[in-house]
XYZ file of C-alpha atoms in Angstrom:
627
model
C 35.462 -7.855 5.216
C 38.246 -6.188 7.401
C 40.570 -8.059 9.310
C 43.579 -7.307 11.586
C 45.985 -9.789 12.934
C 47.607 -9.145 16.298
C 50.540 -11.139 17.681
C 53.361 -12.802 16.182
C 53.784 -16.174 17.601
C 52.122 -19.194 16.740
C 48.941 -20.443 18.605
C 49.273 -22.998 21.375
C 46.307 -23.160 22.768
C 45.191 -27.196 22.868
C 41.759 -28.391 24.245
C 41.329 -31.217 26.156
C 37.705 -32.459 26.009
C 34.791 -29.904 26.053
C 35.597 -28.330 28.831
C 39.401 -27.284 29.397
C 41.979 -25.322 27.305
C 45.536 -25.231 28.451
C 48.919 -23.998 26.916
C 51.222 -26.167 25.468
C 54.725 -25.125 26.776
C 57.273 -26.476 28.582
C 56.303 -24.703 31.804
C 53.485 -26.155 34.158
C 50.712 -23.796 34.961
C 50.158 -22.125 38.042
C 46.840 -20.691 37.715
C 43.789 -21.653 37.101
C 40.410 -19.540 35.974
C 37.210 -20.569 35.398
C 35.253 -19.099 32.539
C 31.486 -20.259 32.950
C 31.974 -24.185 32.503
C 35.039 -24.315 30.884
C 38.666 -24.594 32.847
C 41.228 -22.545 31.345
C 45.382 -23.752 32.687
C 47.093 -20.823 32.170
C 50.489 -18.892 33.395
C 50.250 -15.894 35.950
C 52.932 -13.726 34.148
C 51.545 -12.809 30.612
C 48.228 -12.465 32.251
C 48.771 -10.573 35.256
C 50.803 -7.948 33.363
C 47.972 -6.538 30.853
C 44.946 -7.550 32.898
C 44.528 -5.142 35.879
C 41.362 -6.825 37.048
C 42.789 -10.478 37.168
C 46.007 -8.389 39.188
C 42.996 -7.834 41.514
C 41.316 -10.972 41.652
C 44.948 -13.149 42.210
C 45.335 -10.854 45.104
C 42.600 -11.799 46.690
C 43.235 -15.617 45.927
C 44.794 -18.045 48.660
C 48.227 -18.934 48.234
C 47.262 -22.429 47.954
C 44.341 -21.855 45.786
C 45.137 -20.236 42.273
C 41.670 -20.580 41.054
C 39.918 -17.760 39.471
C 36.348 -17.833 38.647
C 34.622 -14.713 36.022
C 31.425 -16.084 35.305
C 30.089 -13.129 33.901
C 32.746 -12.167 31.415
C 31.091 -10.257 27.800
C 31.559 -12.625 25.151
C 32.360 -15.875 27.356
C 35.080 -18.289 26.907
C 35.345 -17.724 23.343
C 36.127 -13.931 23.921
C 38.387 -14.453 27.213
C 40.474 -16.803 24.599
C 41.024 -13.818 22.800
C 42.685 -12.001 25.632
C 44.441 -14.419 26.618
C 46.072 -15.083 23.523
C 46.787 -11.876 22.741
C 48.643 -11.619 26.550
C 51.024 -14.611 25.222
C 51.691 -12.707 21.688
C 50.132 -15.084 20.015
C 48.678 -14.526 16.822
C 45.098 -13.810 16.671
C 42.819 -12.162 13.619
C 39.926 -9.687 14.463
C 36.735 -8.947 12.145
C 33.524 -7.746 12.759
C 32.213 -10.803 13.983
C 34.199 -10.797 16.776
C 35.766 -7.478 17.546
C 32.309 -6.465 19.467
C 32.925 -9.307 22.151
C 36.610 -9.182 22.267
C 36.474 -5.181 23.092
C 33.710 -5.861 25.712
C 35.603 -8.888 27.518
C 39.247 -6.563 27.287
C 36.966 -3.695 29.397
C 35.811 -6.553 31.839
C 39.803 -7.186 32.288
C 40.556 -4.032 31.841
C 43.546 -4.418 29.577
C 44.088 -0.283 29.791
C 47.090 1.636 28.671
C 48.224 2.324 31.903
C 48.932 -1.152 32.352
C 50.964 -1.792 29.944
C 51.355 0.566 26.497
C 49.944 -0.972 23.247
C 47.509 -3.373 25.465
C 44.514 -4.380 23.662
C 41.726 -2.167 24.242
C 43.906 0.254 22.024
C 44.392 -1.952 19.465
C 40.808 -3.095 18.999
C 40.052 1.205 19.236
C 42.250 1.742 16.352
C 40.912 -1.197 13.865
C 37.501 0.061 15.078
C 37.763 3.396 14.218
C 40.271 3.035 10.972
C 38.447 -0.043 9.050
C 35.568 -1.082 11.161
C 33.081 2.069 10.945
C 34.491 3.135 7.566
C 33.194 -0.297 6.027
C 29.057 -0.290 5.606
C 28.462 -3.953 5.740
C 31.367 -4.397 8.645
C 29.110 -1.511 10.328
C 26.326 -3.474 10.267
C 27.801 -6.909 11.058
C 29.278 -4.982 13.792
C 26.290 -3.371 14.842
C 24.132 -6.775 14.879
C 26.591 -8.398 17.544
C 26.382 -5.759 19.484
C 22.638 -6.924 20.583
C 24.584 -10.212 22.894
C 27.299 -7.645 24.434
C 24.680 -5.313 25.840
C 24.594 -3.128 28.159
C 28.421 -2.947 28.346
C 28.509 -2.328 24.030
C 26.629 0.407 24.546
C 28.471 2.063 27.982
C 31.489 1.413 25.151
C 29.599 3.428 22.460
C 30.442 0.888 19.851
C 26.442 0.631 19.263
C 26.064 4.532 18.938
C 29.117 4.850 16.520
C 27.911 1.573 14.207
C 24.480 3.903 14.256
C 26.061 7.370 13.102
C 28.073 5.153 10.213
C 25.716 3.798 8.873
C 23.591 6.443 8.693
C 25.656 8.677 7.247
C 26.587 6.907 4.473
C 22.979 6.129 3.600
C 22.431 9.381 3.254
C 25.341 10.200 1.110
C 25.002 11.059 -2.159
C 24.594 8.325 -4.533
C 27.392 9.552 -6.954
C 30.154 9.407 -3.918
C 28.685 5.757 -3.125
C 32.218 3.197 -4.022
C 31.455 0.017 -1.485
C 29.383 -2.478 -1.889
C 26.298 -2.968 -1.142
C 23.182 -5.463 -1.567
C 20.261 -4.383 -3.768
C 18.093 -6.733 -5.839
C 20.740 -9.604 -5.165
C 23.142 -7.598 -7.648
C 26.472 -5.624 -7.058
C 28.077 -2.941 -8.249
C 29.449 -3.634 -12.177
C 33.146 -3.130 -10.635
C 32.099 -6.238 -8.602
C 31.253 -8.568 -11.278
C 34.436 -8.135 -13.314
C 32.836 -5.342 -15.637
C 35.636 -2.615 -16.107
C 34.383 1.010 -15.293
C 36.410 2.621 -17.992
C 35.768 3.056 -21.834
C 38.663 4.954 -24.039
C 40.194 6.088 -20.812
C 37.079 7.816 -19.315
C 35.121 6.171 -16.217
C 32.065 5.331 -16.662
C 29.063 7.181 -14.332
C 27.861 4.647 -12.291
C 24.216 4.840 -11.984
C 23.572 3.819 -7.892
C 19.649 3.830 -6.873
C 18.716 6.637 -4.174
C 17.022 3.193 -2.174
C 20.711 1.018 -2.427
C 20.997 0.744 1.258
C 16.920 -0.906 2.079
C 17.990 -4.688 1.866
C 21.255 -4.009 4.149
C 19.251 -2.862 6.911
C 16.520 -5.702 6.788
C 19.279 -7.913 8.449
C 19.123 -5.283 11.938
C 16.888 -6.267 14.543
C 13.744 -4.155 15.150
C 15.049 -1.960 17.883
C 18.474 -1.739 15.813
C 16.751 -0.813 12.888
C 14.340 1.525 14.801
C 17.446 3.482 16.165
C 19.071 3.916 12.735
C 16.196 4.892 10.250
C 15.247 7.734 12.867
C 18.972 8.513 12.841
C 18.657 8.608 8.771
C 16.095 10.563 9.140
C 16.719 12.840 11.419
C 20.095 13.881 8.969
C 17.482 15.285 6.728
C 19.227 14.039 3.329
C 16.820 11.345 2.128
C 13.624 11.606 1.554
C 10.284 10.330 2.213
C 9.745 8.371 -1.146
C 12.801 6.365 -0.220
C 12.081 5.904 3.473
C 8.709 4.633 2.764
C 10.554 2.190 0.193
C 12.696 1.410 2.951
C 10.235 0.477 5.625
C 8.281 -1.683 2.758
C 11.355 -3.358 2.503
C 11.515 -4.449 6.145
C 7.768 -5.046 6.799
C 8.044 -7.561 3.572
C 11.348 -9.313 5.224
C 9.843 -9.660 9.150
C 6.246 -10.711 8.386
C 5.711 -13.765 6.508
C 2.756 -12.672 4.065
C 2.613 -9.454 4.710
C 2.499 -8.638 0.604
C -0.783 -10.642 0.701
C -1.716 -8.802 3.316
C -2.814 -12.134 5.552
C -0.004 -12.866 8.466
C 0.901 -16.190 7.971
C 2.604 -17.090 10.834
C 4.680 -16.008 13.904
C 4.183 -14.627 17.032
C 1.125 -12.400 17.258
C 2.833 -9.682 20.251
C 5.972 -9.764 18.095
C 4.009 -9.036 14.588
C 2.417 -6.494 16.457
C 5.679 -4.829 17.722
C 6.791 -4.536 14.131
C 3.971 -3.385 12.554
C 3.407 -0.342 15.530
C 7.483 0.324 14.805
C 7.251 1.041 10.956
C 4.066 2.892 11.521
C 5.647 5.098 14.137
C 8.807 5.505 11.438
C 6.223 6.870 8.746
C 7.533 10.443 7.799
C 5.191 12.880 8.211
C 5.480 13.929 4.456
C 2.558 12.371 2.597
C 4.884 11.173 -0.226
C 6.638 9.111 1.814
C 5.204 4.945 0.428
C 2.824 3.986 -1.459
C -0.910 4.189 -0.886
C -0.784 0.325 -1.407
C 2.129 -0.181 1.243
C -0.345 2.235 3.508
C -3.464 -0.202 2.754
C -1.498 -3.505 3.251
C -0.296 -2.192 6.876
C -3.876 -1.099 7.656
C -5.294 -5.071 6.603
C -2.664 -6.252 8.749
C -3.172 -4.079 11.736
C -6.739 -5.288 11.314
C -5.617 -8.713 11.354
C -3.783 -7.988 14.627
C -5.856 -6.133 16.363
C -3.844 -2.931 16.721
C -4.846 -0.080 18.637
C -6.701 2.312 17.817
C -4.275 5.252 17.126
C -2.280 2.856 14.835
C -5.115 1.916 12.418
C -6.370 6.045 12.141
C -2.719 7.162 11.390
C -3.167 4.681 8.729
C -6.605 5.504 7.352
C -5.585 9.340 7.981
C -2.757 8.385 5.417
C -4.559 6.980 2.876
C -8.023 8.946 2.649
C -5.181 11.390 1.207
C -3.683 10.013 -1.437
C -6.958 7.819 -1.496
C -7.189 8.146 -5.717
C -3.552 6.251 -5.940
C -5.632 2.850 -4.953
C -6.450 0.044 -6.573
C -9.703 -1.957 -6.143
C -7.713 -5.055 -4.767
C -5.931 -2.383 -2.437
C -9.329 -1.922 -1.064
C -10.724 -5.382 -0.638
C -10.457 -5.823 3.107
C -11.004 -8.968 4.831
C -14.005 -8.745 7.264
C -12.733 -9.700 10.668
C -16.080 -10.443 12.224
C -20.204 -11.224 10.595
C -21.273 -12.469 7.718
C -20.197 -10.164 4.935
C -17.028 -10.934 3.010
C -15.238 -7.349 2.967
C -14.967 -4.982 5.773
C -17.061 -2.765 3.820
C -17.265 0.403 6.623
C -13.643 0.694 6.837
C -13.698 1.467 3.246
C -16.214 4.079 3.685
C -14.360 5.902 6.547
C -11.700 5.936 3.975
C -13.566 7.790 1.901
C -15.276 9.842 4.372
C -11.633 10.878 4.723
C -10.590 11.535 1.497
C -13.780 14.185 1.255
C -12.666 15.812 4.080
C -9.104 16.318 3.246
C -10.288 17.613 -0.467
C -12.638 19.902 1.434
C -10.103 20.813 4.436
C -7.780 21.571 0.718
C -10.220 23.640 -1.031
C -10.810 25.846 1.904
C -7.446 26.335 2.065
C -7.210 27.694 -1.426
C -10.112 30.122 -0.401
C -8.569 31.516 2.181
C -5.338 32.239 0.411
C -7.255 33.594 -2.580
C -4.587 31.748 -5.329
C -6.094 30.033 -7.804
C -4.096 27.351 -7.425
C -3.489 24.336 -9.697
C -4.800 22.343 -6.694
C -7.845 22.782 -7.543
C -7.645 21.033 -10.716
C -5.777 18.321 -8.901
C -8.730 17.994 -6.787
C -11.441 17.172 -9.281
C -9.257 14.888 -11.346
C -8.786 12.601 -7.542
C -12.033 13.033 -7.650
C -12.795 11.582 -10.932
C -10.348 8.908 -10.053
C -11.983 7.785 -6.772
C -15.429 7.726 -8.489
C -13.952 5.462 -10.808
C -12.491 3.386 -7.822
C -15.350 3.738 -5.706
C -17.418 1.521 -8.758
C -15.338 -1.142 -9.107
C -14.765 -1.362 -5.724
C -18.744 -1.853 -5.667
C -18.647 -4.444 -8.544
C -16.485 -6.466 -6.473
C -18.336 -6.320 -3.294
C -21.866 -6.842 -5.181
C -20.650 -10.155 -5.945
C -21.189 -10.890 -1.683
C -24.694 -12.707 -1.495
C -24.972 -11.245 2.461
C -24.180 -7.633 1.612
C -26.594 -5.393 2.745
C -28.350 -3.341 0.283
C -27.726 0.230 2.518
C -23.950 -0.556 2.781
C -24.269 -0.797 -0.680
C -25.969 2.476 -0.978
C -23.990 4.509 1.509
C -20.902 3.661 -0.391
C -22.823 5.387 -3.346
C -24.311 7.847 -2.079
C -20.572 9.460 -0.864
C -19.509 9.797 -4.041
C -22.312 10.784 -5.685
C -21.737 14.327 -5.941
C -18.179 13.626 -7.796
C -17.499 14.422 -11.108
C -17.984 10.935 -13.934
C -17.129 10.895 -17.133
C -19.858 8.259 -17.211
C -22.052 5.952 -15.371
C -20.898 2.763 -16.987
C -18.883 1.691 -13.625
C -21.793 2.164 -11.236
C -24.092 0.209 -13.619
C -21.919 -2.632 -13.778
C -21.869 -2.722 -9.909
C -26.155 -2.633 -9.725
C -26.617 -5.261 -12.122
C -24.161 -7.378 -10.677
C -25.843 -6.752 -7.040
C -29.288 -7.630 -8.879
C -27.343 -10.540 -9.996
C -26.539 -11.764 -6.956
C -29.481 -10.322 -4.631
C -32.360 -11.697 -6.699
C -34.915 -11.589 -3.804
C -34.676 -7.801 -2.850
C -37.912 -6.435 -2.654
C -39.837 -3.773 -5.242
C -38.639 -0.821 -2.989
C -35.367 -1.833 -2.776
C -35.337 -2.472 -6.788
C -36.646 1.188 -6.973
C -33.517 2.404 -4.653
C -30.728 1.004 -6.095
C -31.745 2.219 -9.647
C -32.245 5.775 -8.667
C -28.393 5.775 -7.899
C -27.084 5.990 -11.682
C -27.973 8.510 -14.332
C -29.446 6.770 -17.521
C -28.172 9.869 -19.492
C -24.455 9.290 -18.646
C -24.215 6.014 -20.083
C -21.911 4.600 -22.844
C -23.759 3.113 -26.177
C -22.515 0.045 -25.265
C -23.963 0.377 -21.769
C -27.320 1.201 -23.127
C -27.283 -1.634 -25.171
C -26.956 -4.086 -22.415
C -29.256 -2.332 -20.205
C -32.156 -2.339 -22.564
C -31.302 -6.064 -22.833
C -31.219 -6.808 -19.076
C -34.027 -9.061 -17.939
C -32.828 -7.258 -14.510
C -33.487 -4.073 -14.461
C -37.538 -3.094 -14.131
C -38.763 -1.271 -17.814
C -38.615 2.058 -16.321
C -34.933 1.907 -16.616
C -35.078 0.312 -19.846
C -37.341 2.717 -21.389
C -35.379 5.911 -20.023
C -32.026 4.440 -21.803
C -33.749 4.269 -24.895
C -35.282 7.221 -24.694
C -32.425 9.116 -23.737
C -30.112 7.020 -26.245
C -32.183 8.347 -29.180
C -32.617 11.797 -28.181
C -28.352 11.704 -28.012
C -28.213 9.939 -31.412
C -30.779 12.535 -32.660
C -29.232 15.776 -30.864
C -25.772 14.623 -32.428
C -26.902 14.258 -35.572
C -28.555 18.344 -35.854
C -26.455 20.967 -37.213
C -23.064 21.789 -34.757
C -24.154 18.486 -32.380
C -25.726 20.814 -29.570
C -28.865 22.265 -30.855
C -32.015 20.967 -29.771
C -35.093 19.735 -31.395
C -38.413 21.137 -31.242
C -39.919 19.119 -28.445
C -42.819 19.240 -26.261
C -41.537 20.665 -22.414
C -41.991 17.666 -21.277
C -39.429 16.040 -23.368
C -37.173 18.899 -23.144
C -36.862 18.357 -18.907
C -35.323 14.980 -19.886
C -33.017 16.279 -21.731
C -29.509 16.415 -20.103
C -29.001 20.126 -20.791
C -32.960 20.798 -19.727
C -33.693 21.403 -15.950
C -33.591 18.508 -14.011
C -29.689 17.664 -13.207
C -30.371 14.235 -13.616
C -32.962 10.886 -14.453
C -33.421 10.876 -10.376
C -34.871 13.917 -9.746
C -38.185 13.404 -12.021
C -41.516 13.094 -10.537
C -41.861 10.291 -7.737
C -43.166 6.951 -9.103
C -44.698 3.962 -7.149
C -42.819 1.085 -6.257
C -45.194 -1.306 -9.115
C -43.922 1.215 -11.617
C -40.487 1.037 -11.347
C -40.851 -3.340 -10.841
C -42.571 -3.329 -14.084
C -41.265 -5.741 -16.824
C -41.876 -5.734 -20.455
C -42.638 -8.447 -22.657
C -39.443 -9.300 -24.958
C -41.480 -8.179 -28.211
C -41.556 -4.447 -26.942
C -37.983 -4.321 -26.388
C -37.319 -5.901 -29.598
C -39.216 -2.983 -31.183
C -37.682 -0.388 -29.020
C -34.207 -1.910 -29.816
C -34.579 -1.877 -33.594
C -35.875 1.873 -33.299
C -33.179 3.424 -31.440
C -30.786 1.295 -34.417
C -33.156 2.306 -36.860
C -32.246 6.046 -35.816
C -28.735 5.732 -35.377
C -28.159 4.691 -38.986
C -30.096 6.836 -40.121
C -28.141 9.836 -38.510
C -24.921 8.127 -39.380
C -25.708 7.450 -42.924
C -26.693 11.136 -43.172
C -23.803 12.030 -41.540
C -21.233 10.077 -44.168
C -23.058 11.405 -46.936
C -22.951 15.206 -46.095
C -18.960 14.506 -45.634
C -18.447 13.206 -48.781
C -20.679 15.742 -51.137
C -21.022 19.274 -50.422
C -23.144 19.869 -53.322
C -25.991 17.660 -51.732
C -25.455 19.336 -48.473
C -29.219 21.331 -48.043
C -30.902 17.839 -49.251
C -29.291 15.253 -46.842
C -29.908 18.117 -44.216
C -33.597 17.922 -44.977
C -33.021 14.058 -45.292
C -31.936 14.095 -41.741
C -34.917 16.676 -40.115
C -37.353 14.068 -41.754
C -35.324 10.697 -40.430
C -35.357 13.014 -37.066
C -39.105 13.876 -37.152
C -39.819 9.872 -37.952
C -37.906 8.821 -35.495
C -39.863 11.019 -32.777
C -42.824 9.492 -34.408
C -42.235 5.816 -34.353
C -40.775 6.043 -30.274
C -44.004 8.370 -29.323
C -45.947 5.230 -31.017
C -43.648 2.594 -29.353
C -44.260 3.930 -26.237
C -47.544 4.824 -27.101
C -48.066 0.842 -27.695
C -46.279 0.001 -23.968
C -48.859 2.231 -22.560
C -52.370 0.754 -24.397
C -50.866 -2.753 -22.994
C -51.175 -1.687 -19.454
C -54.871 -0.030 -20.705
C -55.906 -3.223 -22.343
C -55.066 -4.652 -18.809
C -56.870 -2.517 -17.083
C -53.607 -0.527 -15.263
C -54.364 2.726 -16.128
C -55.980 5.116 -13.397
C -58.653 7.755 -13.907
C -55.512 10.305 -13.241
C -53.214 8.637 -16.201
C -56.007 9.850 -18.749
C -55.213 13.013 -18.456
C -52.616 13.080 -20.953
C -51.252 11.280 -24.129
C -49.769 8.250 -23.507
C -46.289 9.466 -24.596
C -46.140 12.417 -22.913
C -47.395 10.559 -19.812
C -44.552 7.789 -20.139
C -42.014 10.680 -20.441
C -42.723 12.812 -17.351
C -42.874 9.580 -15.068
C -46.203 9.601 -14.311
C -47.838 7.164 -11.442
C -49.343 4.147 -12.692
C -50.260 0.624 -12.014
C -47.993 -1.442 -14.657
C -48.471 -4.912 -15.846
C -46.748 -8.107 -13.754
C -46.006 -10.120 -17.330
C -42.410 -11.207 -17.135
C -40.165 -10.111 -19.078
C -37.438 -12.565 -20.716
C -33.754 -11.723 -21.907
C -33.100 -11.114 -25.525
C -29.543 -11.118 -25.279
């Protein structure tokens, strides 16, 4: 910290209770002035001949009365002591802490060179100007004392000059950065006692762009307000590290903020702060993370912000909406019964679609095929992904409603997935957890992912799911073993010789996916099979796969036997299609024996039936787990 020491002689001042400070000389004193509650005994002479205003004020003052009285002196007794002193030529040391207050009470006296030269409003201009502002933490110390001394610090322009420091050496290049400066509790390596120099060459020393964040987390909102728009205004720092920056103060001034829950403190004055660093957002999109973004939006939430506030937010992050995490999104619901503020989530995505499409058009217009574009399908793909988990988690809420549920869905339905494992995961939880939904609702919330996009270990724990109604079960075996079976064929991609019907099903045939087959009633899609039919539908589709696979190995390892393992495989492929057509062939004469089957269902054969989705009238047995 800077210091400068003015005077020569030694101090004299005594006190005498609380109250009363007097010189300890020889000669009496003949004057008197009271600063606030404390009496100061003084001499007229070394006063009187730097002070032009007390000049004024003994003037005025009865001859028999030498009792001055400046109540409203900057800085108070404490600061008038400084003045005074420095009239005697005593010796008395300046800093930052107190160079503010003794600068505004020298104006109140008005200690001016034309009183006398070298008087101290001079003085305190030259250690301002030659140590003061050239020192970044003595700017700031400075600049934080200067909140007590207004409005006479800032008539002074000591406020505006802290400001302009300050913020131009934050935006200084990091390699000319020498002081020191607080970042992650550390300093500088010349600090601790580490020598810069190896073999007589200095060492590069490696500042971070964001050194300066934790420095200004000591200034006072309106302080800090005034110097990150003067940082930014200069132009030479950019977004990434303001938005680090502004994290950095929003984590320091509300308790709990990285939680995202306000702990504590005054509601108006949380508020304040939270409108401030929203306001100090740069316009440039890079500027925080989406997570900083999300936890000011939960918080203005929590505060009831205005309006205005929370969309700037949500604006903000539909954007960069694929840079989320599920926790991001998990919003507490302010008000009802649900656990997550599930329709703030969608607006956020409502938002992201429209800047992708707002993005797209853009591209259009210019005519550039423009890397952009594949930047927009991978977000896409990425806040698909997000967009399921995001649904797992909410599932889990036993007072969700099931069209919240499939709104959510329904947004992103159209985006790109590598597969449908996330979104199954989300329905069976909801089943899970919303046992008593009704038959149509059952029927709804399955139609939302595509059987044929699902992983092998997906399909395995589907067709084991005592929650999912056999329609779904039957469609991932069916669709399992036509994969397993395509894969196997020469190349991977040709198809087998199968009946049209079968063919539609496929994923390359005509329907674009399991949910735009033929309408089925709602008893259809609740039916349930008995644990002995999905036993036998299991081993089948396992049956198959080793099959393929074992064909597979062998034509690796032996050319020679090439043409008979390939008519090995064609009959292991015919067999297959066999043994399902009389698996489902047995499903079907279950629901005949039961008398299920309508005159209309007779039409065709049983498998071919089961396979275009025919209505019918299933059986109500239960069907049990085999996990």
């Amino acid at each position: 910290m800077k210091f400068m020491k003015l005077g020569s002689k030694p101090d004299s001042f005594q006190t005498d209770g609380d109250n009363v400070r007097y010189v300890a000389t020889e000669l009496a004193s003949d004057i008197v002035i009271n600063v606030g509650d404390v009496k100061f005994y003084l001499h007229k002479f070394p006063l009187l001949s730097k002070s032009l205003r007390l000049q004024k004020l003994v003037s005025n003052t009865n001859e028999e009365n030498d009792e001055v009285h400046i109540h409203d002196i900057p800085g108070g007794p404490v600061a008038f002591e400084i003045c005074a002193k420095f009239c005697y030529g005593m010796v008395v040391t300046l800093n930052a802490y107190n160079v503010v207050a003794a600068r505004c009470a020298a104006e109140y006296l008005e200690m001016y060179e034309t009183v006398e030269k070298g008087n101290l409003i001079y003085k305190i201009e030259v250690f301002l100007n030659s140590s003061i502002f050239r020192s970044w933490k003595d700017s700031i110390i400075v600049l934080q004392t200067t909140k007590s001394l207004l409005p006479l610090s800032e008539e002074l322009k000591v406020v505006s000059h802290c400001i302009e420091s300050i913020a131009t050496k934050a935006s200084m290049d990091t390699s000319r950065v020498e002081w020191s400066y607080t970042y992650n509790r550390k300093k500088l390596p010349s600090e601790n006692g580490n020598d810069p120099h190896w073999n007589g060459v200095r060492k590069q020393l490696m500042v971070p762009k964001d050194w300066w964040v934790e420095d200004l987390c000591e200034l006072q909102l309106d302080l800090y307000k005034r110097v990150m728009s003067t940082i930014m205004s200069n132009g030479n720092v950019s977004g990434a590290v303001v938005g680090e920056a502004l994290s950095a103060y929003a984590s320091r001034r509300l308790s709990g903020f990285n939680k995202g829950v306000i702990q504590s403190g005054d509601i108006v004055k949380n508020r304040l702060i939270l409108e401030t660093i929203v306001g100090l957002l740069p316009a440039d999109m890079g500027s925080g993370s989406c997570g900083f973004s999300l936890k000011l939006l939960k918080v203005a939430i929590q505060l009831e912000c205005d309006e205005p506030v929370k969309f700037e937010l949500m604006r903000r992050i539909g954007q960069r909406l694929e840079e989320a995490t599920v926790a991001d999104l998990l919003i507490c619901a302010p008000i009802g019964e649900t656990t997550y503020d599930v329709e703030t989530v969608q607006k956020l995505v409502e938002m992201f679609i429209a800047h992708e499409q707002n993005s797209l058009l853009e591209d259009e217009l210019q005519e550039i095929r423009s890397p952009k574009m594949v930047s927009n399908s991978s977000s896409k793909i990425k806040v698909a992904k997000l967009v399921d988990g995001y649904l797992t988690e909410i599932a889990r809420d036993p007072n969700l409603p099931l069209p919240n549920f499939v709104s959510m869905t329904d947004l992103v339905s159209s985006f790109p997935r590598q597969s449908h494992d996330g979104l199954y995961r989300a329905i069976d939880m909801y089943l899970k957890e919303h046992p008593g939904i009704s038959k149509s609702e059952r029927k709804r919330i399955c139609r939302l992912m595509d059987c044929r996009k699902l992983s092998a270990e997906a399909c395995m724990h589907a067709v084991q799911n005592e929650r999912l109604p056999l329609r779904v079960v039957v469609q991932v075996l069916f669709f399992e073993q036509l994969r397993a079976t395509t894969t196997s064929s020469s190349g991977g991609t040709s198809t087998p010789d199968l009946p049209e019907s079968i063919r539609a099903l496929h994923p390359g045939g005509s329907h674009g996916s399991s949910r735009s087959t033929t309408t089925n009633t709602e008893e259809e899609w609740d039916t349930v099979a008995t644990a002995e039919d999905i036993k036998v539908l299991k081993g089948e589709l396992a049956a198959l796969k080793l099959s393929s696979g074992g064909s597979s190995d062998r034509n690796s390892n032996s050319n020679d036997g090439s043409k008979g393992n390939a008519e090995k495989v064609a009959a292991n492929k015919m067999k297959g299609f066999l043994m399902s057509k009389k698996i489902f062939s047995k499903i079907w004469s279950n629901k005949e024996k039961n008398g299920e089957i309508t005159s209309s269902d007779t039409s065709e054969s049983p498998a071919s039936t089961v396979v275009e989705e025919t209505k019918s009238t299933p059986s109500r047995s239960r069907r049990h787990s085999v996990s």
